[in-house]
Amino acid sequence: MTKGKIVGLEGSFAVAEAVRMANVDVISAYPITPQTHIVERLAEMIADGELDAEFICVESEHSAMSACVGASAAGARVFTCSASQGLELMHEVLYIPSSMRLPVVAVTANRALSAPLSVWCDHSDAMAIRDIGWIQIFAENNQQAFDLTVCAYRIAEDKEVLFPAMVHIDGFYLSHVIEGVMLPDEEEVAHFIPDYEHPFVLDPEDPVSMGCYGPPFIYPEAKKAQEVDFTNTKPKIQETWDEFGETFGRYYSPVEKYKMEDANIALLTMGSSGETAMLAVDEMREEGRDVGLIRLRLWRPFPFKEFRDAVKDVELLVVLDRAISFGMGGPVCSEVKSALYDKRKDLSIVGFIGGLGGRDIPIDGFKYMVNRALEKVKMIERGEEIETEMIGIRE
Amino acid sequence: MMEICIYGRGGQGGVTLAELVAHAAIREGKYVQSMPSFGPERRGAPVLAFLRVNETERIKIRTEIAEPDVLVVLDPGLLHVGDVISRLKKEGIAVINTKKSPEEMKSDLEGVTKIAVVDAMSIAREILGLPIVNTTMIGALIKAVGLVKLESLEQPMNERFGKVAAKNIEAMRRAYEETVVR
Amino acid sequence: MSSEKKGWKDIEIGCVVTEPGSAASYKTGDWRSERPVRDNTKCIKCGICYIYCPDAAINEDEEGYFEADLYYCKGCGVCAHECPRGVITMVEEEEEEGEK
Ligand code: SF4
Ligand code: SF4
């Protein structure tokens, strides 16, 4: 086992510790609730000399990501973080590092989008950026916030990856909650994420042009190359997590299973509600019900194979979305359905939307979803139209 | 697992109280979760902080505490603001900063069967010279329910308060002595 | 341009262009419908035309006079507009001269 110590840290500080141990060169970020503590802690670390990095102060998230793109193109290891409207303001620039293949690492403290104005957690911001070509990873607790941020550097900077990576931590649920986090030995972390060299950097001695103009004769080839390479990052992501597990004793995979061995019904969650869902599964197991839980750790690139494997023996899949794709239902549910289309005609999939704008989903909420899903399966069998249900809504 | 709500006003240090006890419990090898009530902070507004401590297992639940085992009340003026007292579990205990006796307090608070009282405000004013009772009330909390050793708070308080840590520790110990549990 | 015929597997990572200065091969002279013609007897060698040319197409000769490189000169007329001495006149390209 690795050396290290357990420290009480809120999720934001756990992220800041990971960024410090990754010894980043440049940080540029703009504060926004509930991400603010990450930026504050990092600024403090730089001011106190605990971290030798350049903090580029900017007037907006758009500029923060732009600064990160420039710094990364010059070969620096960079970090930024945001949430909600801030991530939306950054949106335009988010496409640049993924297309230019710059390994920027970012953390999002997931938060709802306006209006009405909400500073509380849901996954609307995360879902709004699912098509931008960033690796998207969801953490479930503060230990994972630390571990997965460390791994994000190693993954993003891998010569066979070179894509930006974003770690999603649920706003407040992780960002503001203190729990025990095992902080490993700094040297071991440094060893795990060695200095990296991008094959192309902005260097006057060896000039290249980046982010060029792409007329129709080349643009589709550029996108094909990006998509193939992006999809091919999956084995590297798993390999990195395996190696992290061997070094630090905590293992991760794109699709994580809980009590799924003989389960006929599976719940599916992402982010911090996973552990509460585990408690619901425990209670239902005690009642003699064959329910298990699947948590999607990796959202992009979508882990098709691992996901299909995880549900291969299941008859009913109950999906929780913490976001709405207006007019389409829950984005996770519709993607999960498309991942299984033509593969599992015998599997019923029932989606629910819950936990919007910081509304807690208690243990009973998960039990309700399972029971209600069973009723809905019967309705589907009777040929009735089923709409995605939003749970816990007052009439 | 013990679930504790701290009821105070924004700026009275309820969140800090939860954090300090959390750090102490971690030092004792326990599992904790300490959280503010999520959202913007407003000085003076009634606000809850939450603390869960489990001796043996990782804490998985990630919701606000609906029915606490312990309710720590930093400001007696809040007892009748909002309906927080009624959240307390039937066999739960209210730990209150008040000049009143436990008997008086009990008759004030219908339905509360266990109570711990201390005049934390006088202790804080005397020792800290400030009307801030959060660290003082840690002593009352520990007297009422155990949870952690008084010594385990020393390091977290030193880290948090530096030069003024000693006075906060003294205030906590005084409250521990003076708290009456009924 | 050299990447014109490249397949997707041959593109550099991030579509980086590795030959520096590839813009120099781009013949903006093809855009020209009028060319700048000079009467250097009026020229005071102030260099204003040189500074204003948006394509940096104007070079200075040994005597200090200026001349547009027609490989790059796109015929915008900025030099003619800015010249304080009326040295430069824009004249329509004739078909056979457009080859230059
Ligand atoms: S601007 Fe006119 S006068 Fe000045 S250098 Fe050019 S051509 Fe000559
Ligand atoms: S016409 Fe335009 S491009 Fe040509 S030399 Fe004059 S300023 Fe330059």
XYZ file of C-alpha atoms and ligand atoms in Angstrom:
693
model
C 0.000 0.000 0.000
C 0.976 3.499 -0.718
C 2.128 6.023 1.837
C -0.253 8.853 2.516
C -2.594 10.332 5.058
C -6.305 10.854 5.487
C -7.210 14.527 5.592
C -10.603 16.161 5.982
C -11.137 18.080 2.750
C -14.064 19.531 0.919
C -14.278 18.389 -2.708
C -12.995 21.749 -3.937
C -9.857 21.493 -1.825
C -9.365 17.870 -2.867
C -9.299 19.066 -6.488
C -6.896 21.892 -5.583
C -4.572 19.366 -3.893
C -4.595 17.196 -7.027
C -3.765 20.219 -9.191
C -0.967 21.222 -6.827
C 0.521 17.730 -6.839
C 0.241 17.658 -10.638
C 2.573 20.659 -10.477
C 0.728 22.616 -13.138
C 2.428 25.531 -14.884
C -0.527 27.778 -15.658
C -3.948 28.291 -14.097
C -6.543 30.613 -15.516
C -10.057 30.603 -14.139
C -12.906 32.882 -13.229
C -14.802 32.260 -9.993
C -18.421 31.111 -10.001
C -20.502 29.350 -7.351
C -20.086 26.455 -6.537
C -16.616 26.218 -8.106
C -15.209 29.282 -6.294
C -13.363 27.465 -3.512
C -11.214 25.610 -6.058
C -9.936 28.864 -7.583
C -9.545 30.548 -4.200
C -7.512 27.666 -2.803
C -5.263 27.502 -5.865
C -4.695 31.269 -5.829
C -3.784 30.969 -2.148
C -1.375 28.096 -2.857
C 0.398 30.181 -5.497
C 0.498 33.265 -3.250
C 1.918 31.196 -0.377
C 4.543 29.573 -2.584
C 3.068 26.082 -2.215
C 2.618 25.893 -5.968
C 4.969 27.392 -8.521
C 2.532 28.313 -11.260
C 1.371 31.322 -13.200
C -2.162 32.442 -12.312
C -3.588 34.405 -15.218
C -6.409 36.638 -13.970
C -9.105 37.106 -16.568
C -12.387 38.943 -16.878
C -14.481 35.962 -17.994
C -14.578 32.221 -18.498
C -14.249 32.765 -22.241
C -10.873 34.344 -21.627
C -9.932 31.751 -19.023
C -10.232 28.949 -21.524
C -8.537 31.059 -24.195
C -5.568 31.599 -21.880
C -5.455 27.862 -21.184
C -5.458 27.098 -24.898
C -2.528 29.452 -25.499
C -0.560 28.151 -22.544
C -1.205 24.542 -23.475
C -0.173 25.211 -27.060
C 3.119 26.523 -25.678
C 3.589 23.197 -23.899
C 2.471 24.172 -20.394
C 0.464 21.921 -18.088
C -2.684 23.911 -17.388
C -5.821 23.900 -15.270
C -9.122 25.672 -15.236
C -12.505 25.135 -13.650
C -16.004 26.501 -13.935
C -19.712 25.725 -13.594
C -23.095 26.471 -15.056
C -23.333 29.841 -16.865
C -19.552 30.141 -16.671
C -19.096 26.906 -18.556
C -21.657 28.127 -21.066
C -19.712 31.357 -21.564
C -16.616 29.200 -22.088
C -18.503 26.999 -24.514
C -17.236 28.535 -27.736
C -13.605 28.083 -26.752
C -14.080 24.552 -25.405
C -14.025 23.208 -28.956
C -10.559 24.605 -29.588
C -8.395 22.415 -27.321
C -10.275 19.273 -28.342
C -9.794 19.995 -32.045
C -6.233 21.238 -31.603
C -5.527 18.218 -29.402
C -4.344 20.191 -26.388
C -4.450 18.281 -23.085
C -6.127 20.967 -20.974
C -7.541 19.602 -17.721
C -10.640 21.210 -16.226
C -13.009 20.558 -13.367
C -16.670 21.488 -13.435
C -18.643 21.820 -10.209
C -21.922 20.772 -11.832
C -24.683 23.330 -11.429
C -28.065 24.048 -12.953
C -28.603 26.671 -15.644
C -30.780 29.778 -15.437
C -33.618 30.723 -15.406
C -34.827 30.756 -12.706
C -31.404 31.426 -11.314
C -30.083 28.418 -9.435
C -26.648 27.982 -7.906
C -27.450 24.388 -6.978
C -26.460 21.099 -8.490
C -27.710 19.319 -11.524
C -26.094 18.086 -14.721
C -27.474 20.618 -17.207
C -24.063 22.231 -17.667
C -22.308 18.892 -18.123
C -24.830 17.723 -20.694
C -24.630 20.973 -22.665
C -20.994 20.200 -23.471
C -21.275 16.532 -24.298
C -20.557 17.047 -28.010
C -17.385 19.120 -27.745
C -14.781 16.348 -27.818
C -13.628 16.533 -24.217
C -13.142 13.410 -22.146
C -15.839 13.690 -19.448
C -15.477 11.850 -16.159
C -17.933 11.925 -13.239
C -16.788 11.693 -9.625
C -18.960 10.342 -6.846
C -17.148 11.483 -3.705
C -14.228 13.675 -2.665
C -11.675 10.882 -2.871
C -12.666 10.408 -6.476
C -12.524 14.158 -7.066
C -8.855 13.951 -6.090
C -8.015 10.651 -7.774
C -9.790 11.349 -11.036
C -8.230 14.817 -11.359
C -4.778 13.286 -10.938
C -5.654 10.620 -13.522
C -7.070 13.261 -15.889
C -3.575 14.724 -16.377
C -2.050 11.364 -17.101
C -4.854 10.459 -19.517
C -5.034 13.806 -21.344
C -1.272 14.044 -21.806
C -0.768 10.462 -22.981
C 0.819 10.517 -26.461
C -1.954 8.255 -27.696
C -4.642 10.515 -26.233
C -3.817 14.245 -26.354
C -7.360 15.399 -25.713
C -8.650 17.754 -23.031
C -10.291 16.103 -20.038
C -12.953 17.358 -17.671
C -13.710 15.957 -14.241
C -17.262 16.615 -13.077
C -17.906 17.003 -9.379
C -21.432 17.752 -8.242
C -21.721 21.324 -6.991
C -22.149 21.584 -3.197
C -22.705 17.808 -2.812
C -18.969 17.368 -3.322
C -17.519 20.853 -3.740
C -18.661 22.064 -0.292
C -18.796 18.863 1.751
C -15.884 17.863 3.945
C -15.010 14.213 4.201
C -11.896 12.160 4.745
C -9.667 12.005 1.671
C -6.571 9.833 1.423
C -3.860 12.135 0.107
C -1.034 10.087 -1.313
C 2.633 10.892 -1.101
C 3.429 13.832 -3.391
C 6.407 12.137 -4.976
C 4.325 9.144 -5.910
C 1.839 11.439 -7.626
C 4.665 13.271 -9.419
C 5.969 9.913 -10.560
C 2.502 8.896 -11.768
C 2.150 12.060 -13.869
C 5.613 12.715 -15.261
C 6.456 15.824 -17.287
C 5.023 15.515 -20.730
C 6.005 16.609 -24.189
C 3.457 17.435 -26.814
C 4.678 16.493 -30.320
C 3.932 20.063 -31.455
C 4.396 23.146 -29.344
C 4.602 26.821 -30.148
C 8.354 27.267 -30.373
C 10.104 29.958 -32.438
C 13.045 27.579 -32.981
C 10.810 24.983 -34.563
C 7.743 26.782 -35.840
C 4.411 25.188 -36.684
C 0.978 26.661 -37.390
C -1.895 25.639 -35.123
C -5.606 26.150 -35.433
C -5.427 26.844 -39.155
C -8.149 27.536 -41.587
C -9.864 24.331 -42.764
C -11.656 24.663 -46.081
C -14.000 21.894 -47.258
C -11.138 19.983 -48.878
C -9.612 19.208 -45.475
C -12.190 19.830 -42.706
C -13.993 16.467 -42.953
C -10.676 14.578 -42.854
C -9.676 16.584 -39.780
C -12.955 15.667 -38.047
C -12.643 12.007 -39.024
C -9.165 11.876 -37.523
C -10.435 13.586 -34.342
C -13.379 11.227 -33.920
C -11.351 8.058 -34.525
C -8.602 9.176 -32.158
C -11.139 10.255 -29.533
C -12.936 6.916 -29.598
C -9.585 5.163 -29.383
C -8.745 6.847 -26.083
C -10.933 4.355 -24.188
C -8.309 1.606 -23.727
C -5.806 4.237 -22.544
C -8.275 5.596 -20.005
C -8.823 2.128 -18.566
C -5.088 1.416 -18.628
C -4.379 4.615 -16.696
C -7.041 3.836 -14.104
C -5.653 0.297 -13.742
C -2.186 1.628 -13.183
C -3.531 4.173 -10.708
C -5.200 1.295 -8.867
C -1.990 -0.703 -8.726
C -0.081 2.302 -7.403
C -2.615 3.842 -5.048
C -5.021 1.000 -4.294
C -8.200 2.576 -5.646
C -9.552 1.216 -8.912
C -11.861 2.894 -11.401
C -13.571 1.827 -14.592
C -15.797 3.471 -17.204
C -18.866 1.601 -15.949
C -18.907 0.649 -12.282
C -21.211 -2.005 -10.915
C -22.704 -2.505 -7.471
C -24.524 -5.704 -6.486
C -25.087 -6.500 -10.163
C -24.076 -10.197 -10.048
C -27.593 -11.669 -10.123
C -29.578 -8.457 -10.658
C -32.597 -8.392 -12.950
C -33.212 -4.703 -12.368
C -30.462 -2.108 -12.631
C -30.504 1.525 -11.578
C -28.199 3.865 -13.483
C -26.759 7.079 -12.007
C -23.936 9.528 -12.609
C -22.121 11.648 -10.058
C -22.726 12.088 -6.354
C -26.112 10.384 -6.153
C -24.409 7.031 -6.769
C -23.698 6.351 -3.125
C -27.202 7.251 -1.951
C -28.473 4.918 -4.689
C -26.246 2.186 -3.232
C -28.058 2.539 0.087
C -31.370 2.182 -1.754
C -30.067 -0.967 -3.448
C -28.961 -2.326 -0.049
C -32.449 -1.779 1.362
C -34.155 -3.346 -1.632
C -31.773 -6.312 -1.475
C -32.765 -6.784 2.154
C -36.362 -6.878 0.992
C -35.331 -9.739 -1.286
C -35.433 -7.774 -4.529
C -32.848 -8.409 -7.245
C -31.788 -4.817 -7.828
C -28.284 -3.598 -8.672
C -26.659 -0.290 -9.563
C -24.576 0.923 -12.477
C -22.679 4.194 -12.313
C -21.322 5.745 -15.475
C -17.886 6.997 -14.507
C -16.911 7.818 -18.106
C -19.463 9.780 -20.089
C -17.301 10.722 -23.090
C -16.115 8.831 -24.992
C -19.174 6.696 -24.289
C -18.144 3.237 -23.052
C -20.445 1.197 -25.319
C -18.842 -2.187 -24.741
C -18.510 -1.944 -20.972
C -22.021 -0.606 -20.703
C -23.569 -3.393 -22.789
C -21.616 -5.929 -20.739
C -22.880 -4.428 -17.504
C -26.537 -4.775 -18.491
C -26.294 -8.069 -20.347
C -28.313 -10.072 -17.809
C -30.717 -7.308 -16.844
C -34.389 -7.148 -17.798
C -35.149 -3.625 -16.602
C -32.879 -0.604 -16.631
C -33.970 2.441 -14.610
C -32.093 5.590 -15.628
C -31.820 8.765 -13.566
C -31.123 11.994 -15.420
C -30.226 15.173 -13.557
C -30.861 17.268 -16.672
C -33.512 17.744 -19.314
C -33.045 17.749 -23.021
C -36.178 19.818 -23.612
C -38.582 18.056 -25.884
C -36.525 14.862 -25.754
C -36.526 13.693 -22.124
C -33.358 12.829 -20.215
C -30.124 12.974 -22.210
C -28.500 10.036 -20.425
C -31.564 7.891 -20.935
C -31.807 8.634 -24.629
C -28.108 7.920 -25.155
C -28.297 4.706 -23.192
C -31.226 3.632 -25.334
C -29.305 4.363 -28.502
C -26.308 2.438 -27.167
C -28.532 -0.623 -26.794
C -30.638 -0.198 -29.921
C -30.592 -3.358 -32.030
C -28.621 -5.135 -29.349
C -31.172 -5.746 -26.595
C -34.763 -5.892 -27.782
C -35.745 -7.735 -24.593
C -34.544 -4.996 -22.220
C -36.989 -2.414 -20.876
C -35.514 1.011 -20.248
C -37.399 3.543 -18.146
C -36.017 7.015 -17.586
C -36.678 9.504 -14.784
C -35.583 13.083 -14.322
C -34.768 14.141 -10.793
C -32.471 16.168 -8.596
C -32.819 19.304 -10.693
C -31.492 22.558 -9.276
C -30.221 20.952 -6.066
C -33.362 19.047 -5.028
C -32.172 16.118 -2.892
C -32.966 12.609 -4.044
C -33.409 10.573 -0.870
C -33.103 6.795 -0.624
C -36.869 6.506 -1.068
C -36.578 8.423 -4.329
C -34.548 5.601 -5.849
C -36.933 2.966 -4.496
C -39.826 4.916 -5.976
C -38.124 4.939 -9.388
C -37.694 1.174 -9.355
C -41.307 0.527 -8.324
C -42.690 3.049 -10.743
C -40.540 1.640 -13.571
C -42.077 -1.794 -13.013
C -45.533 -0.243 -13.369
C -44.424 1.537 -16.515
C -43.186 -1.684 -18.067
C -46.719 -3.020 -17.698
C -48.084 0.149 -19.288
C -45.681 -0.249 -22.202
C -46.807 -3.868 -22.594
C -50.386 -2.633 -22.803
C -49.282 -0.341 -25.610
C -49.616 2.894 -23.615
C -47.491 5.944 -24.378
C -44.863 6.543 -21.707
C -43.408 9.956 -21.016
C -40.237 10.605 -19.070
C -41.397 11.222 -15.530
C -39.971 13.970 -13.357
C -39.855 12.729 -9.790
C -40.851 14.616 -6.672
C -42.742 17.353 -8.521
C -45.642 19.037 -6.703
C -48.875 19.073 -8.644
C -24.118 6.870 12.615
C -24.875 10.102 14.408
C -26.535 12.935 12.525
C -26.146 16.452 13.878
C -27.696 19.739 12.774
C -26.190 23.011 13.909
C -28.657 25.872 13.922
C -27.281 29.369 14.003
C -27.173 32.602 12.100
C -24.979 33.263 9.097
C -21.647 34.465 10.499
C -21.981 32.741 13.895
C -19.658 29.949 12.842
C -21.981 26.945 12.697
C -20.214 25.651 9.600
C -16.852 26.074 11.319
C -18.169 24.160 14.334
C -19.148 21.250 12.062
C -15.805 21.370 10.266
C -13.731 21.403 13.445
C -15.568 18.427 14.919
C -15.251 16.654 11.555
C -11.479 17.143 11.544
C -11.288 15.895 15.130
C -13.294 12.779 14.276
C -11.086 12.077 11.242
C -8.072 12.254 13.543
C -9.729 9.551 15.620
C -10.100 7.381 12.517
C -13.827 7.948 12.181
C -15.783 8.617 9.015
C -17.371 12.028 8.682
C -19.306 14.287 6.428
C -19.625 17.960 7.238
C -21.615 20.295 5.071
C -23.089 23.759 5.063
C -26.661 24.213 3.944
C -26.049 24.651 0.268
C -26.405 28.032 -1.298
C -25.484 31.659 -0.834
C -24.358 32.718 2.635
C -26.178 35.602 4.275
C -24.961 37.131 7.519
C -27.589 37.074 10.208
C -30.012 34.781 8.399
C -30.997 31.561 10.188
C -28.841 28.808 8.748
C -28.259 25.104 9.303
C -24.981 23.215 9.103
C -24.826 19.441 9.024
C -22.473 16.858 10.447
C -22.528 13.090 10.182
C -20.142 10.867 12.097
C -19.851 7.141 11.646
C -17.467 5.119 13.816
C -16.989 2.241 11.427
C -18.185 2.853 7.892
C -17.853 5.291 4.994
C -20.865 7.589 4.870
C -22.744 7.175 1.632
C -25.893 9.203 2.073
C -25.652 12.603 0.379
C -28.769 14.452 1.371
C -29.449 17.102 3.967
C -30.171 15.736 7.422
C -33.949 15.661 7.734
C -34.222 14.185 11.250
C -31.117 14.791 13.333
C -30.102 12.860 16.428
C -28.631 16.056 17.803
C -29.581 19.670 17.311
C -27.061 22.278 18.402
C -28.621 25.726 18.803
C -26.076 28.544 18.769
C -28.533 31.377 19.191
C -31.442 31.001 21.635
C -33.285 33.680 19.704
C -33.654 31.156 16.906
C -35.587 28.591 18.939
C -38.843 29.964 17.692
C -37.649 30.988 14.236
C -38.481 28.335 11.688
C -39.587 24.866 12.581
C -36.216 23.310 13.260
C -36.847 21.843 16.719
C -39.594 19.603 15.394
C -37.087 17.944 13.054
C -35.292 16.411 16.036
C -35.724 12.661 16.389
C -38.004 11.552 19.245
C -35.108 10.269 21.309
C -32.809 13.041 20.042
C -31.107 15.696 22.132
C -31.127 19.482 21.811
C -27.885 21.219 22.846
C -28.723 24.844 23.509
C -26.818 28.015 24.264
C -29.078 29.589 26.910
C -29.079 31.152 30.356
C -32.172 29.135 31.234
C -32.148 25.949 33.291
C -32.795 22.608 31.573
C -36.220 22.442 33.239
C -37.237 25.868 31.977
C -35.952 24.999 28.530
C -37.842 21.712 28.447
C -41.103 23.362 29.328
C -40.407 25.913 26.568
C -39.791 23.233 23.969
C -42.672 20.892 23.715
C -41.838 17.351 22.685
C -38.100 17.566 23.377
C -37.207 14.888 25.895
C -33.443 15.277 26.193
C -31.720 18.554 26.580
C -28.272 20.003 27.295
C -27.879 23.641 28.244
C -24.934 25.944 28.777
C -24.561 29.701 29.018
C -22.095 29.729 26.142
C -22.533 33.443 25.515
C -21.193 34.375 28.959
C -18.282 31.945 28.618
C -17.386 33.280 25.159
C -17.609 36.894 26.302
C -15.441 36.203 29.318
C -12.742 34.065 27.681
C -12.714 35.198 24.054
C -13.999 38.695 24.656
C -16.359 38.103 21.759
C -19.993 37.056 21.489
C -19.099 34.120 19.196
C -20.096 30.804 20.687
C -19.320 28.192 18.049
C -16.149 26.809 19.617
C -17.641 27.074 23.089
C -20.625 25.016 21.994
C -18.302 22.213 20.827
C -17.644 21.591 24.527
C -21.393 21.345 25.168
C -21.874 18.998 22.209
C -19.135 16.665 23.427
C -20.519 16.702 26.978
C -23.973 15.861 25.639
C -23.149 13.074 23.197
C -19.445 12.192 23.428
C -18.664 11.845 19.755
C -14.984 12.815 20.011
C -12.436 13.500 22.728
C -11.854 17.096 23.754
C -8.121 16.653 23.003
C -8.857 15.759 19.409
C -10.082 19.317 18.847
C -6.773 20.877 19.842
C -4.912 20.293 16.595
C -7.795 21.330 14.324
C -8.290 24.497 16.398
C -4.580 25.294 16.303
C -4.593 24.940 12.541
C -7.691 27.028 12.185
C -7.141 29.821 14.701
C -3.378 30.055 15.226
C -2.665 32.486 18.073
C -6.218 32.596 19.385
C -6.610 28.800 19.385
C -5.693 28.496 23.069
C -8.571 30.716 24.161
C -11.032 28.819 21.991
C -9.849 25.548 23.485
C -10.222 27.012 26.964
C -13.766 28.153 26.172
C -14.634 24.710 24.840
C -13.307 23.035 27.983
C -15.180 25.464 30.230
C -18.420 24.752 28.410
C -17.779 21.032 28.723
C -17.556 21.507 32.513
C -20.596 23.759 32.789
C -23.005 21.992 30.444
C -25.977 20.427 32.204
C -27.558 17.413 30.505
C -31.095 16.336 31.394
C -1.200 23.675 -50.585
C 0.622 20.586 -49.565
C -2.125 19.047 -47.395
C -4.657 19.301 -50.212
C -4.618 15.619 -51.094
C -3.951 14.177 -47.641
C -6.210 11.419 -46.311
C -7.437 11.565 -42.713
C -4.708 9.234 -41.478
C -1.992 11.464 -42.887
C -3.076 14.683 -41.196
C -0.845 15.761 -38.334
C -2.392 15.609 -34.888
C -4.684 18.597 -34.303
C -4.400 19.444 -38.024
C -1.129 21.226 -37.270
C 0.710 22.641 -40.261
C 4.351 21.692 -39.852
C 5.878 23.681 -42.724
C 6.368 27.134 -41.311
C 5.615 30.082 -43.558
C 3.282 28.155 -45.802
C 1.258 31.334 -46.242
C 4.144 32.646 -48.412
C 3.176 30.226 -51.166
C -0.351 31.582 -51.355
C -0.701 33.682 -54.517
C -2.931 36.581 -53.490
C -1.920 38.181 -56.795
C -4.650 36.068 -58.358
C -7.235 38.333 -56.754
C -6.023 41.432 -58.559
C -8.233 43.177 -61.104
C -6.351 46.481 -60.909
C -2.637 46.942 -60.495
C -0.703 49.842 -58.947
C 1.391 51.726 -61.519
C 3.944 54.267 -60.292
C 5.364 57.545 -61.519
C 8.487 57.575 -59.383
C 9.467 61.083 -60.512
C 6.947 62.361 -57.940
C 7.987 59.930 -55.227
C 9.529 61.372 -52.029
C 10.473 57.888 -50.673
C 8.402 58.415 -47.541
C 7.441 54.709 -47.349
C 3.805 55.318 -46.489
C 2.698 52.947 -49.280
C 5.019 50.296 -47.860
C 3.541 50.661 -44.375
C -0.096 50.650 -45.472
C -0.024 47.731 -47.902
C -2.244 45.170 -46.142
C -0.454 42.275 -47.804
C 3.087 43.458 -47.168
C 3.497 43.119 -50.913
C 5.656 46.255 -51.357
C 9.446 46.035 -51.314
C 12.080 48.751 -51.266
C 14.760 48.785 -53.943
C 18.432 49.865 -53.589
C 17.631 53.435 -54.569
C 14.920 53.717 -51.918
C 11.953 53.531 -54.267
C 9.097 51.126 -53.677
C 7.586 48.490 -55.919
C 4.711 46.013 -55.480
C 5.474 42.308 -55.815
C 2.695 41.231 -58.132
C 2.746 37.650 -56.838
C 1.157 39.043 -53.652
C -0.337 42.426 -54.646
C -4.077 41.905 -54.607
C -4.883 45.228 -56.211
C -6.753 46.754 -53.294
C -5.585 50.270 -54.054
C -4.729 51.184 -50.502
C -1.243 52.289 -51.515
C -2.670 54.589 -54.197
C -5.137 56.058 -51.711
C -2.527 56.683 -49.023
C 0.339 58.032 -51.145
C 0.597 61.796 -50.363
C 2.150 62.554 -53.756
C -0.228 60.809 -56.151
C 2.602 58.574 -57.347
C 0.408 55.503 -57.704
C -2.451 55.016 -60.124
C -4.592 51.903 -60.226
C -4.981 50.659 -63.784
C -7.191 47.859 -64.953
C -5.438 44.570 -65.575
C -5.430 43.622 -69.197
C -6.077 40.023 -69.962
C -2.633 39.107 -71.238
C -0.900 40.909 -68.350
C -3.027 39.152 -65.734
C -0.681 36.187 -66.096
C 2.079 37.898 -64.142
S 3.760 56.743 -50.453
Fe 4.044 57.687 -52.495
S 5.655 59.151 -52.116
Fe 5.707 57.824 -50.342
S 7.174 56.224 -50.873
Fe 5.202 55.480 -51.529
S 5.038 56.064 -53.599
Fe 6.660 57.322 -52.798
S -2.641 47.591 -54.433
Fe -2.948 46.897 -52.364
S -1.871 44.971 -52.288
Fe -1.156 45.993 -54.128
S 0.664 47.016 -53.438
Fe -0.996 48.501 -53.273
S -1.655 48.282 -51.141
Fe -0.425 46.477 -51.613
